[in-house]
Amino acid sequence: MRRRRDTGVALLMLGPLLVLLGVFVLWPLLHAVWISFSTWSFYEAPVFVGLENYVNVLTDEEFSASVMRGLAFSAMVVPAQVVIAFVFANLVKSVSRRMATVLKVTIYIPVVVSEVIAAIVFSLIYAYKGGLLNWFLGLLGAGEDTAWLGETTTALPAVAVPAIWIGTGLASLIMLAGLLDIPEVYYECASLDGAGGWTKMTRITLPLMKNIILFLLVTGFAASLQFLVVPLVMTQGGPLDSTMLPNLFIFRHFTNDLYVGYSIAAALLLFVVLGTISAIIFRLVRSEKAVDG
C-alpha cells in the first residue's frame, strides 16, 4: 500500500513535466514524422507518399555533401574546444582566486554574446579590405590580402573560428568543475612517489576527466553539426556552397520549397546521423562510473 502511495505521489509530481514533454516534444516529433511521409504545405492538406521524401533526400548529392561538410566542420570545432577548455581550466586552477575570477568571466563572455553579433564582428575581422586579420598579416609581411570568406578553401575554417570562440567558454567552466572535483590527495601521493607533471596528467587527470571529456565531445558534436546562425549571417552558405552546413541546407529548403515534407525528412535523417555519431563517440571513449574520492 505504501509503495502504491509513493508511486502515486511520484506520478503526481511528474505530471506537469510529462504533460509539457508530451505537448512540446512528443507530439511535435510524431507530427513531424507523419509530415515526412507526406506532401504537405501550409495551404494544402497532407497527402501520404510513403518513403518518397526520404528517397529524395538520400539520393540528393547536395544533402550528402552538406552532411560531410558538417562532419568536417565538427572535426575542426570540437577537438579545438576540448583542448582549449582543458588548457584554460588548468590555467585557472593554478592561479590565485582573484585572477581565476577574472579569467572565468573573460572566457564566459562569448557565451552570452548573440551569435548574430559574433558573426557580424568576425565578418568585419575577415573583411577583404580594411579587415583586422588582413591588416595584421600585412604588418607581418604576408603579402596580398586574402578573401577569407570569399574563397572555398578558407571559408569553412573561417566560419569554424567563431564557432570555437562561442562554445569554448561553457566547455571551459565544465572542464574546470571536473578538475576541481579531483581530490588533491591524489596529486600529493603521486608527488611523494616522484611523479612529474606529465605523469600526473596522463595517470590521474585524464582518466578521472573521461566522463567530462565524453560529455563535451557529444554535446559539442551535436551543437556544431547543427550550427546555423553564424554561416547564415557570414556567408549564406557560399562561396559555391562551401559553408552549406546541414541545418542551413534544411533551413533553405524549408523556407523556399512549397512542400515541407522534404525538409522534415532531411531533419529527421540528420537526427539519425547525430544519434549514430554520438553512439560511436560513447563506444570509443567508454565512460566510467565516477569514483568517490
Tab-separated table of C-alpha atoms in Angstrom:
chain	number	residue	atom	x	y	z
A	1	MET	CA	0.000	0.000	0.000
A	2	ARG	CA	2.800	2.393	0.879
A	3	ARG	CA	4.580	1.630	-2.368
A	4	ARG	CA	1.402	2.435	-4.329
A	5	ARG	CA	1.019	5.687	-2.435
A	6	ASP	CA	4.645	6.628	-3.137
A	7	THR	CA	4.157	5.803	-6.822
A	8	GLY	CA	1.032	7.949	-6.932
A	9	VAL	CA	2.839	10.893	-5.344
A	10	ALA	CA	5.728	10.499	-7.784
A	11	LEU	CA	3.357	10.454	-10.770
A	12	LEU	CA	1.553	13.493	-9.384
A	13	MET	CA	4.828	15.381	-9.065
A	14	LEU	CA	5.936	14.319	-12.555
A	15	GLY	CA	2.528	15.031	-14.088
A	16	PRO	CA	3.120	18.657	-15.175
A	17	LEU	CA	6.512	17.764	-16.623
A	18	LEU	CA	5.091	14.797	-18.532
A	19	VAL	CA	2.285	16.970	-19.928
A	20	LEU	CA	4.765	19.610	-21.108
A	21	LEU	CA	7.011	16.906	-22.543
A	22	GLY	CA	4.104	15.385	-24.450
A	23	VAL	CA	2.751	18.695	-25.769
A	24	PHE	CA	6.026	20.360	-26.753
A	25	VAL	CA	8.287	17.373	-27.557
A	26	LEU	CA	6.489	14.092	-28.195
A	27	TRP	CA	3.524	15.392	-30.182
A	28	PRO	CA	5.617	17.702	-32.452
A	29	LEU	CA	8.029	14.819	-33.088
A	30	LEU	CA	5.229	12.421	-34.056
A	31	HIS	CA	3.630	15.102	-36.211
A	32	ALA	CA	6.966	15.746	-37.941
A	33	VAL	CA	7.355	12.019	-38.654
A	34	TRP	CA	3.886	11.979	-40.215
A	35	ILE	CA	4.669	15.035	-42.347
A	36	SER	CA	7.896	13.435	-43.551
A	37	PHE	CA	5.798	10.710	-45.196
A	38	SER	CA	3.523	13.252	-46.875
A	39	THR	CA	3.445	16.093	-49.364
A	40	TRP	CA	2.191	18.920	-47.210
A	41	SER	CA	2.226	22.687	-47.292
A	42	PHE	CA	0.683	25.343	-45.108
A	43	TYR	CA	-2.088	25.765	-47.678
A	44	GLU	CA	-2.984	22.168	-48.569
A	45	ALA	CA	-3.965	19.024	-46.725
A	46	PRO	CA	-1.212	16.373	-46.432
A	47	VAL	CA	-1.122	13.546	-48.962
A	48	PHE	CA	0.638	10.327	-47.953
A	49	VAL	CA	3.554	9.472	-50.289
A	50	GLY	CA	5.363	6.807	-48.271
A	51	LEU	CA	9.154	6.884	-48.429
A	52	GLU	CA	9.335	9.267	-51.389
A	53	ASN	CA	10.690	12.182	-49.343
A	54	TYR	CA	13.353	10.016	-47.712
A	55	VAL	CA	14.413	8.584	-51.075
A	56	ASN	CA	14.683	12.095	-52.480
A	57	VAL	CA	16.838	13.215	-49.555
A	58	LEU	CA	19.096	10.161	-49.584
A	59	THR	CA	19.665	10.460	-53.341
A	60	ASP	CA	20.293	14.209	-53.152
A	61	GLU	CA	24.041	14.754	-53.515
A	62	GLU	CA	23.726	18.252	-52.051
A	63	PHE	CA	22.334	16.874	-48.792
A	64	SER	CA	25.072	14.243	-48.572
A	65	ALA	CA	27.683	16.910	-49.279
A	66	SER	CA	26.250	19.157	-46.544
A	67	VAL	CA	26.417	16.308	-44.014
A	68	MET	CA	30.032	15.518	-44.916
A	69	ARG	CA	30.818	19.230	-44.713
A	70	GLY	CA	29.149	19.338	-41.305
A	71	LEU	CA	31.286	16.434	-40.100
A	72	ALA	CA	34.426	18.219	-41.320
A	73	PHE	CA	33.235	21.372	-39.556
A	74	SER	CA	32.697	19.417	-36.325
A	75	ALA	CA	36.175	17.921	-36.651
A	76	MET	CA	37.573	21.465	-36.721
A	77	VAL	CA	35.463	22.827	-33.880
A	78	VAL	CA	35.001	20.130	-31.226
A	79	PRO	CA	38.613	18.963	-30.643
A	80	ALA	CA	39.769	22.587	-30.554
A	81	GLN	CA	37.116	23.468	-27.969
A	82	VAL	CA	38.008	20.499	-25.753
A	83	VAL	CA	41.758	21.152	-25.903
A	84	ILE	CA	41.398	24.897	-25.261
A	85	ALA	CA	38.947	24.215	-22.434
A	86	PHE	CA	41.357	21.742	-20.822
A	87	VAL	CA	44.318	24.129	-21.050
A	88	PHE	CA	42.268	27.047	-19.777
A	89	ALA	CA	40.829	25.058	-16.876
A	90	ASN	CA	44.322	24.027	-15.764
A	91	LEU	CA	45.439	27.648	-16.028
A	92	VAL	CA	42.543	28.870	-13.876
A	93	LYS	CA	43.237	26.168	-11.309
A	94	SER	CA	46.883	27.229	-10.989
A	95	VAL	CA	46.375	30.989	-10.417
A	96	SER	CA	45.093	32.977	-7.463
A	97	ARG	CA	41.389	33.179	-6.674
A	98	ARG	CA	41.066	36.801	-7.839
A	99	MET	CA	42.826	36.135	-11.130
A	100	ALA	CA	40.771	32.957	-11.588
A	101	THR	CA	37.572	35.008	-11.275
A	102	VAL	CA	38.779	37.435	-13.943
A	103	LEU	CA	39.723	34.602	-16.278
A	104	LYS	CA	36.375	32.818	-15.805
A	105	VAL	CA	34.411	35.990	-16.565
A	106	THR	CA	36.576	36.655	-19.614
A	107	ILE	CA	36.184	33.186	-21.091
A	108	TYR	CA	32.424	33.154	-20.486
A	109	ILE	CA	31.677	36.449	-22.265
A	110	PRO	CA	31.337	34.834	-25.745
A	111	VAL	CA	28.598	32.554	-24.386
A	112	VAL	CA	26.286	35.489	-23.673
A	113	VAL	CA	27.068	37.288	-26.933
A	114	SER	CA	24.417	36.887	-29.631
A	115	GLU	CA	25.508	34.617	-32.466
A	116	VAL	CA	24.356	37.289	-34.915
A	117	ILE	CA	26.609	39.878	-33.274
A	118	ALA	CA	29.511	37.412	-33.203
A	119	ALA	CA	29.004	36.656	-36.905
A	120	ILE	CA	28.997	40.356	-37.789
A	121	VAL	CA	32.134	41.031	-35.737
A	122	PHE	CA	34.045	38.167	-37.342
A	123	SER	CA	32.824	39.213	-40.794
A	124	LEU	CA	34.434	42.600	-40.172
A	125	ILE	CA	37.616	40.891	-38.974
A	126	TYR	CA	37.726	38.793	-42.160
A	127	ALA	CA	36.872	41.692	-44.493
A	128	TYR	CA	38.975	41.697	-47.668
A	129	LYS	CA	39.683	45.416	-47.480
A	130	GLY	CA	40.097	47.017	-44.069
A	131	GLY	CA	39.704	43.756	-42.165
A	132	LEU	CA	41.693	43.364	-38.968
A	133	LEU	CA	43.121	39.969	-39.941
A	134	ASN	CA	44.497	41.104	-43.302
A	135	TRP	CA	45.840	44.273	-41.683
A	136	PHE	CA	47.665	42.265	-39.033
A	137	LEU	CA	49.058	39.817	-41.590
A	138	GLY	CA	50.177	42.782	-43.667
A	139	LEU	CA	52.238	44.036	-40.739
A	140	LEU	CA	53.948	40.635	-40.706
A	141	GLY	CA	54.695	40.931	-44.420
A	142	ALA	CA	52.182	38.327	-45.583
A	143	GLY	CA	51.753	39.998	-48.972
A	144	GLU	CA	48.400	40.259	-50.750
A	145	ASP	CA	45.124	40.390	-48.845
A	146	THR	CA	43.038	37.198	-48.614
A	147	ALA	CA	39.288	36.968	-49.141
A	148	TRP	CA	38.771	34.681	-46.167
A	149	LEU	CA	35.010	34.345	-46.674
A	150	GLY	CA	35.196	34.519	-50.458
A	151	GLU	CA	37.382	31.505	-51.204
A	152	THR	CA	36.241	27.909	-50.965
A	153	THR	CA	39.462	26.784	-49.273
A	154	THR	CA	39.292	29.269	-46.410
A	155	ALA	CA	35.571	29.942	-45.892
A	156	LEU	CA	34.745	26.872	-43.772
A	157	PRO	CA	37.749	27.223	-41.423
A	158	ALA	CA	36.942	30.940	-41.136
A	159	VAL	CA	33.401	30.088	-40.006
A	160	ALA	CA	34.765	27.468	-37.600
A	161	VAL	CA	36.767	30.070	-35.652
A	162	PRO	CA	33.740	31.990	-34.266
A	163	ALA	CA	32.068	28.649	-33.538
A	164	ILE	CA	35.064	27.684	-31.400
A	165	TRP	CA	35.070	31.110	-29.756
A	166	ILE	CA	31.367	30.916	-28.872
A	167	GLY	CA	31.460	27.389	-27.418
A	168	THR	CA	34.754	27.413	-25.551
A	169	GLY	CA	33.505	29.424	-22.562
A	170	LEU	CA	30.911	26.946	-21.349
A	171	ALA	CA	33.186	23.993	-22.121
A	172	SER	CA	35.958	25.608	-20.069
A	173	LEU	CA	33.765	26.079	-16.998
A	174	ILE	CA	32.527	22.483	-17.223
A	175	MET	CA	36.111	21.273	-17.567
A	176	LEU	CA	37.154	23.415	-14.616
A	177	ALA	CA	34.388	21.946	-12.465
A	178	GLY	CA	35.644	18.474	-13.313
A	179	LEU	CA	39.238	19.382	-12.438
A	180	LEU	CA	38.252	20.902	-9.109
A	181	ASP	CA	36.330	17.732	-8.258
A	182	ILE	CA	39.518	15.636	-8.353
A	183	PRO	CA	40.814	15.219	-4.772
A	184	GLU	CA	44.187	16.930	-4.251
A	185	VAL	CA	45.357	13.947	-2.201
A	186	TYR	CA	45.802	12.003	-5.455
A	187	TYR	CA	48.371	14.530	-6.693
A	188	GLU	CA	50.077	14.696	-3.296
A	189	CYS	CA	50.521	10.919	-3.219
A	190	ALA	CA	51.826	10.972	-6.789
A	191	SER	CA	54.350	13.678	-5.846
A	192	LEU	CA	55.587	11.568	-2.940
A	193	ASP	CA	56.165	8.736	-5.411
A	194	GLY	CA	58.222	11.061	-7.618
A	195	ALA	CA	55.658	11.558	-10.383
A	196	GLY	CA	56.129	14.578	-12.617
A	197	GLY	CA	53.547	16.854	-14.229
A	198	TRP	CA	53.142	14.720	-17.354
A	199	THR	CA	52.635	11.543	-15.323
A	200	LYS	CA	50.049	13.230	-13.119
A	201	MET	CA	48.134	14.438	-16.157
A	202	THR	CA	48.145	11.100	-18.009
A	203	ARG	CA	47.659	8.828	-14.974
A	204	ILE	CA	45.356	10.945	-12.798
A	205	THR	CA	43.769	13.935	-14.527
A	206	LEU	CA	42.800	12.495	-17.903
A	207	PRO	CA	41.415	9.165	-16.604
A	208	LEU	CA	39.308	10.924	-13.965
A	209	MET	CA	38.155	13.512	-16.515
A	210	LYS	CA	36.984	10.881	-19.004
A	211	ASN	CA	33.275	11.421	-18.318
A	212	ILE	CA	33.634	15.202	-18.630
A	213	ILE	CA	35.515	14.867	-21.903
A	214	LEU	CA	32.886	12.443	-23.198
A	215	PHE	CA	30.110	14.882	-22.323
A	216	LEU	CA	31.888	17.760	-24.080
A	217	LEU	CA	32.575	15.647	-27.165
A	218	VAL	CA	28.961	14.518	-27.540
A	219	THR	CA	27.326	17.876	-26.810
A	220	GLY	CA	29.937	19.766	-28.826
A	221	PHE	CA	29.466	17.487	-31.814
A	222	ALA	CA	25.681	17.849	-31.696
A	223	ALA	CA	25.905	21.639	-31.404
A	224	SER	CA	28.482	22.085	-34.179
A	225	LEU	CA	26.683	19.806	-36.641
A	226	GLN	CA	23.512	21.851	-36.089
A	227	PHE	CA	25.234	25.224	-36.492
A	228	LEU	CA	23.028	27.665	-38.398
A	229	VAL	CA	23.141	31.349	-37.463
A	230	VAL	CA	26.853	32.073	-37.986
A	231	PRO	CA	27.185	30.613	-41.525
A	232	LEU	CA	23.803	32.105	-42.429
A	233	VAL	CA	24.944	35.612	-41.480
A	234	MET	CA	28.570	35.373	-42.584
A	235	THR	CA	28.371	33.527	-45.900
A	236	GLN	CA	24.767	32.417	-46.589
A	237	GLY	CA	26.296	29.034	-47.418
A	238	GLY	CA	28.753	30.328	-50.002
A	239	PRO	CA	31.011	30.538	-51.793
A	240	LEU	CA	29.884	27.675	-54.032
A	241	ASP	CA	28.139	26.006	-51.064
A	242	SER	CA	31.475	25.536	-49.274
A	243	THR	CA	29.857	26.564	-45.969
A	244	MET	CA	26.444	24.992	-46.613
A	245	LEU	CA	26.112	23.081	-43.343
A	246	PRO	CA	23.238	20.585	-42.822
A	247	ASN	CA	20.963	22.876	-40.807
A	248	LEU	CA	21.446	25.711	-43.269
A	249	PHE	CA	20.618	23.317	-46.127
A	250	ILE	CA	17.416	22.228	-44.350
A	251	PHE	CA	16.525	25.827	-43.481
A	252	ARG	CA	16.808	26.886	-47.122
A	253	HIS	CA	14.580	24.081	-48.320
A	254	PHE	CA	12.050	24.747	-45.564
A	255	THR	CA	11.781	28.429	-46.464
A	256	ASN	CA	11.942	28.054	-50.260
A	257	ASP	CA	10.072	24.807	-51.013
A	258	LEU	CA	6.316	24.835	-51.387
A	259	TYR	CA	6.044	21.416	-49.728
A	260	VAL	CA	7.918	20.855	-46.465
A	261	GLY	CA	7.964	17.050	-46.406
A	262	TYR	CA	11.443	17.009	-47.952
A	263	SER	CA	12.952	19.349	-45.338
A	264	ILE	CA	11.294	17.454	-42.454
A	265	ALA	CA	12.640	14.160	-43.782
A	266	ALA	CA	16.101	15.715	-44.076
A	267	ALA	CA	15.883	16.960	-40.482
A	268	LEU	CA	14.928	13.501	-39.198
A	269	LEU	CA	17.753	11.875	-41.144
A	270	LEU	CA	20.148	14.422	-39.654
A	271	PHE	CA	18.811	13.388	-36.239
A	272	VAL	CA	19.736	9.780	-37.099
A	273	VAL	CA	23.241	10.904	-38.098
A	274	LEU	CA	23.613	12.755	-34.796
A	275	GLY	CA	22.493	9.710	-32.821
A	276	THR	CA	24.793	7.376	-34.729
A	277	ILE	CA	27.897	9.515	-34.323
A	278	SER	CA	27.107	10.116	-30.647
A	279	ALA	CA	26.838	6.347	-30.126
A	280	ILE	CA	30.213	5.889	-31.831
A	281	ILE	CA	31.769	8.505	-29.530
A	282	PHE	CA	30.310	6.723	-26.495
A	283	ARG	CA	31.704	3.448	-27.803
A	284	LEU	CA	35.193	4.840	-28.391
A	285	VAL	CA	35.536	6.868	-25.184
A	286	ARG	CA	33.640	4.458	-22.898
A	287	SER	CA	32.502	6.449	-19.900
A	288	GLU	CA	33.126	5.033	-16.453
A	289	LYS	CA	31.373	5.344	-13.120
A	290	ALA	CA	32.579	8.219	-11.009
A	291	VAL	CA	34.918	7.318	-8.181
A	292	ASP	CA	34.190	8.887	-4.846
A	293	GLY	CA	37.427	10.303	-3.530
